[in-house]
Amino acid sequence: MFIRARTEEQFNERRQEIIHATQFLYQQYSFREINFSKISEKTKIARSTIYNYYLNKEEIFLDIILEHFMNIKKGIEENLLEVKLDRADLVDKITKILMDNYELLVLISLYIEQIEYTCSQEKLNDFKLHIKDLNEVLIKMTKFQFPNARETLIQYFIQAFYSALHGIAPACSPIKKQKIAMEKAGIYVKFEKKEFISFYINTILSCLYDKTTL
């Protein structure tokens, strides 16, 4: 029997139920195929009631993306802020954090513009405030691991890091139609996700290891 949320705790629990149902559906359907009707069937929450929690499915996916970003923030705080690591270990740690949140890489590479455009301004403002928290942890981590790095290099690394998040999935996980087209054109190259992420992270870290850069 469905019970309407009456407290803030119940409200948040219901939102988590909607988020987890949407994540489950995303394993079976494409982003475009998911709608409130499917989410309602999975959660047993009436389609009309879901609107009490989210304006549209894009706002649900924005919360999914935010959860992954916060997982990355947590991974950095737990693994990269207490012990200085050599280059290989640093690359391995960051690679693992991103592999654990690969769903994020797919979502932001394919749908972030649509998701952000469709969400309410209030929802997007809140999302960006949380991203600011991640940004501050990235700065803290970079200054800890590279105490002599110039501010310019730190900012270049962070922007390169965000760019990497958008660029990894298209290389490793092109959608079916893209893959077929690239195969027919003879330009498809299969990349192993973990190896490619390690290569990408190692590459963008170069500006911090190469003291002559910038």
Tab-separated table of C-alpha atoms in Angstrom:
chain	number	residue	atom	x	y	z
A	1	MET	CA	0.000	0.000	0.000
A	2	PHE	CA	1.423	3.375	-1.022
A	3	ILE	CA	1.638	5.986	1.744
A	4	ARG	CA	2.041	9.630	0.797
A	5	ALA	CA	5.138	11.288	2.243
A	6	ARG	CA	4.273	13.536	5.169
A	7	THR	CA	7.693	14.375	6.651
A	8	GLU	CA	10.916	15.625	5.081
A	9	GLU	CA	12.499	12.233	5.778
A	10	GLN	CA	9.677	10.437	3.990
A	11	PHE	CA	9.885	12.932	1.133
A	12	ASN	CA	13.602	12.239	0.690
A	13	GLU	CA	13.034	8.486	0.919
A	14	ARG	CA	10.447	8.732	-1.836
A	15	ARG	CA	12.830	10.719	-4.018
A	16	GLN	CA	15.506	8.065	-3.492
A	17	GLU	CA	13.000	5.408	-4.482
A	18	ILE	CA	12.297	7.303	-7.701
A	19	ILE	CA	16.012	7.783	-8.388
A	20	HIS	CA	16.865	4.119	-7.850
A	21	ALA	CA	13.942	2.999	-10.017
A	22	THR	CA	15.115	5.307	-12.803
A	23	GLN	CA	18.656	3.960	-12.545
A	24	PHE	CA	17.294	0.418	-12.797
A	25	LEU	CA	15.236	1.333	-15.864
A	26	TYR	CA	18.288	2.980	-17.440
A	27	GLN	CA	19.957	-0.436	-17.479
A	28	GLN	CA	17.111	-1.743	-19.664
A	29	TYR	CA	15.968	1.254	-21.696
A	30	SER	CA	17.541	4.213	-23.414
A	31	PHE	CA	17.319	7.670	-21.870
A	32	ARG	CA	14.687	8.641	-24.434
A	33	GLU	CA	12.511	5.605	-23.665
A	34	ILE	CA	12.255	6.274	-19.938
A	35	ASN	CA	9.193	8.205	-18.802
A	36	PHE	CA	7.078	8.766	-15.701
A	37	SER	CA	4.768	5.905	-16.668
A	38	LYS	CA	7.624	3.377	-16.544
A	39	ILE	CA	8.931	4.918	-13.317
A	40	SER	CA	5.444	4.715	-11.804
A	41	GLU	CA	5.176	1.027	-12.673
A	42	LYS	CA	8.552	0.333	-11.093
A	43	THR	CA	7.895	2.296	-7.895
A	44	LYS	CA	4.112	1.863	-7.523
A	45	ILE	CA	3.999	5.638	-7.090
A	46	ALA	CA	1.239	7.157	-9.212
A	47	ARG	CA	2.457	8.999	-12.273
A	48	SER	CA	0.671	12.161	-11.131
A	49	THR	CA	2.307	11.874	-7.694
A	50	ILE	CA	5.806	11.770	-9.148
A	51	TYR	CA	5.249	15.384	-10.221
A	52	ASN	CA	5.240	16.289	-6.523
A	53	TYR	CA	8.907	15.308	-6.462
A	54	TYR	CA	10.195	16.073	-9.951
A	55	LEU	CA	9.122	18.382	-12.754
A	56	ASN	CA	10.309	15.926	-15.427
A	57	LYS	CA	12.579	12.921	-15.914
A	58	GLU	CA	15.519	15.219	-16.647
A	59	GLU	CA	15.417	16.448	-13.057
A	60	ILE	CA	15.614	12.836	-11.857
A	61	PHE	CA	18.645	12.242	-14.053
A	62	LEU	CA	20.221	15.454	-12.768
A	63	ASP	CA	19.974	13.992	-9.256
A	64	ILE	CA	21.528	10.750	-10.526
A	65	ILE	CA	24.385	12.753	-12.010
A	66	LEU	CA	24.732	14.697	-8.761
A	67	GLU	CA	24.952	11.463	-6.741
A	68	HIS	CA	27.835	10.314	-8.931
A	69	PHE	CA	29.606	13.656	-8.595
A	70	MET	CA	29.256	13.411	-4.821
A	71	ASN	CA	30.614	9.850	-4.968
A	72	ILE	CA	33.659	11.233	-6.810
A	73	LYS	CA	34.011	13.938	-4.152
A	74	LYS	CA	33.839	11.298	-1.420
A	75	GLY	CA	36.364	9.094	-3.229
A	76	ILE	CA	38.827	11.976	-3.464
A	77	GLU	CA	38.370	12.898	0.194
A	78	GLU	CA	38.900	9.300	1.342
A	79	ASN	CA	41.817	8.397	-0.928
A	80	LEU	CA	43.720	11.467	-2.101
A	81	LEU	CA	43.906	13.965	0.739
A	82	GLU	CA	45.953	12.178	3.390
A	83	VAL	CA	48.870	10.440	1.653
A	84	LYS	CA	51.019	11.835	-1.141
A	85	LEU	CA	51.077	9.328	-3.982
A	86	ASP	CA	53.495	8.672	-6.799
A	87	ARG	CA	52.224	9.147	-10.337
A	88	ALA	CA	51.204	5.531	-10.956
A	89	ASP	CA	49.259	5.244	-7.689
A	90	LEU	CA	47.582	8.611	-8.209
A	91	VAL	CA	46.443	7.597	-11.692
A	92	ASP	CA	45.194	4.244	-10.357
A	93	LYS	CA	43.206	5.871	-7.544
A	94	ILE	CA	41.521	8.423	-9.817
A	95	THR	CA	40.867	5.744	-12.433
A	96	LYS	CA	39.101	3.552	-9.871
A	97	ILE	CA	36.955	6.455	-8.688
A	98	LEU	CA	35.830	7.137	-12.267
A	99	MET	CA	35.304	3.458	-13.086
A	100	ASP	CA	33.040	3.189	-10.025
A	101	ASN	CA	30.967	6.040	-11.479
A	102	TYR	CA	31.032	5.138	-15.160
A	103	GLU	CA	27.278	5.746	-15.462
A	104	LEU	CA	28.066	9.424	-14.862
A	105	LEU	CA	30.492	9.501	-17.781
A	106	VAL	CA	27.836	8.138	-20.123
A	107	LEU	CA	25.094	10.487	-18.939
A	108	ILE	CA	27.091	13.700	-19.097
A	109	SER	CA	28.671	12.849	-22.441
A	110	LEU	CA	25.333	12.155	-24.137
A	111	TYR	CA	22.609	14.044	-22.319
A	112	ILE	CA	23.922	16.755	-19.997
A	113	GLU	CA	22.911	19.628	-22.296
A	114	GLN	CA	19.350	18.332	-22.659
A	115	ILE	CA	19.087	17.563	-18.956
A	116	GLU	CA	20.313	20.984	-17.845
A	117	TYR	CA	18.229	22.808	-20.470
A	118	THR	CA	15.009	21.019	-19.427
A	119	CYS	CA	15.444	21.307	-15.648
A	120	SER	CA	14.034	24.258	-13.746
A	121	GLN	CA	16.403	27.130	-13.014
A	122	GLU	CA	16.049	26.478	-9.281
A	123	LYS	CA	17.009	22.811	-9.714
A	124	LEU	CA	20.004	23.710	-11.872
A	125	ASN	CA	21.163	26.390	-9.427
A	126	ASP	CA	21.156	23.841	-6.600
A	127	PHE	CA	23.035	21.345	-8.759
A	128	LYS	CA	25.788	23.845	-9.556
A	129	LEU	CA	26.177	24.727	-5.877
A	130	HIS	CA	26.913	21.072	-5.141
A	131	ILE	CA	29.383	20.959	-8.045
A	132	LYS	CA	31.145	23.896	-6.388
A	133	ASP	CA	31.748	21.600	-3.383
A	134	LEU	CA	33.397	19.035	-5.671
A	135	ASN	CA	35.429	21.775	-7.307
A	136	GLU	CA	36.792	22.883	-3.932
A	137	VAL	CA	37.782	19.300	-3.075
A	138	LEU	CA	39.566	18.977	-6.445
A	139	ILE	CA	41.531	22.145	-5.688
A	140	LYS	CA	42.373	20.859	-2.209
A	141	MET	CA	43.496	17.500	-3.599
A	142	THR	CA	45.638	19.090	-6.314
A	143	LYS	CA	47.343	21.441	-3.873
A	144	PHE	CA	47.994	18.547	-1.483
A	145	GLN	CA	49.447	16.221	-4.115
A	146	PHE	CA	51.284	19.050	-5.928
A	147	PRO	CA	52.162	21.668	-3.267
A	148	ASN	CA	54.448	23.603	-5.624
A	149	ALA	CA	51.978	23.790	-8.514
A	150	ARG	CA	51.123	27.243	-9.805
A	151	GLU	CA	47.498	28.357	-9.551
A	152	THR	CA	47.215	28.482	-13.335
A	153	LEU	CA	48.263	24.840	-13.627
A	154	ILE	CA	45.790	23.800	-10.952
A	155	GLN	CA	42.918	25.484	-12.807
A	156	TYR	CA	44.023	23.970	-16.115
A	157	PHE	CA	44.108	20.514	-14.557
A	158	ILE	CA	40.642	20.886	-13.037
A	159	GLN	CA	39.119	22.058	-16.309
A	160	ALA	CA	40.900	19.224	-18.124
A	161	PHE	CA	39.489	16.821	-15.520
A	162	TYR	CA	35.925	17.959	-16.194
A	163	SER	CA	36.566	17.779	-19.942
A	164	ALA	CA	37.801	14.220	-19.484
A	165	LEU	CA	34.537	13.277	-17.793
A	166	HIS	CA	32.672	14.388	-20.901
A	167	GLY	CA	35.032	12.740	-23.368
A	168	ILE	CA	35.746	9.250	-22.019
A	169	ALA	CA	32.396	7.534	-22.636
A	170	PRO	CA	32.087	8.481	-26.349
A	171	ALA	CA	35.453	6.837	-26.976
A	172	CYS	CA	34.800	3.718	-24.899
A	173	SER	CA	31.034	3.319	-25.212
A	174	PRO	CA	29.659	4.803	-28.446
A	175	ILE	CA	25.954	4.230	-28.982
A	176	LYS	CA	25.043	1.363	-31.326
A	177	LYS	CA	24.361	3.529	-34.387
A	178	GLN	CA	27.613	5.435	-33.925
A	179	LYS	CA	29.554	2.201	-33.604
A	180	ILE	CA	28.014	0.761	-36.783
A	181	ALA	CA	28.730	3.956	-38.709
A	182	MET	CA	32.350	4.053	-37.510
A	183	GLU	CA	32.821	0.370	-38.358
A	184	LYS	CA	31.502	0.948	-41.875
A	185	ALA	CA	33.842	3.931	-42.233
A	186	GLY	CA	36.760	1.877	-40.930
A	187	ILE	CA	37.514	4.251	-38.072
A	188	TYR	CA	36.170	2.320	-35.076
A	189	VAL	CA	38.737	1.444	-32.423
A	190	LYS	CA	37.712	-0.569	-29.364
A	191	PHE	CA	39.105	0.817	-26.115
A	192	GLU	CA	39.168	-0.997	-22.776
A	193	LYS	CA	37.527	1.393	-20.320
A	194	LYS	CA	39.974	1.159	-17.429
A	195	GLU	CA	43.055	1.437	-19.652
A	196	PHE	CA	41.634	4.403	-21.544
A	197	ILE	CA	40.654	6.227	-18.345
A	198	SER	CA	44.147	5.634	-16.945
A	199	PHE	CA	45.674	7.005	-20.140
A	200	TYR	CA	43.386	10.050	-20.037
A	201	ILE	CA	44.118	10.830	-16.382
A	202	ASN	CA	47.853	10.299	-16.859
A	203	THR	CA	47.749	12.698	-19.804
A	204	ILE	CA	45.968	15.539	-18.020
A	205	LEU	CA	48.223	15.146	-14.974
A	206	SER	CA	51.204	15.923	-17.201
A	207	CYS	CA	50.766	19.667	-16.765
A	208	LEU	CA	51.364	19.228	-13.031
A	209	TYR	CA	54.367	16.955	-13.423
A	210	ASP	CA	55.923	19.007	-16.209
A	211	LYS	CA	57.122	22.146	-14.451
A	212	THR	CA	57.834	23.907	-17.753
A	213	THR	CA	54.181	23.806	-18.869
A	214	LEU	CA	52.437	27.187	-18.918
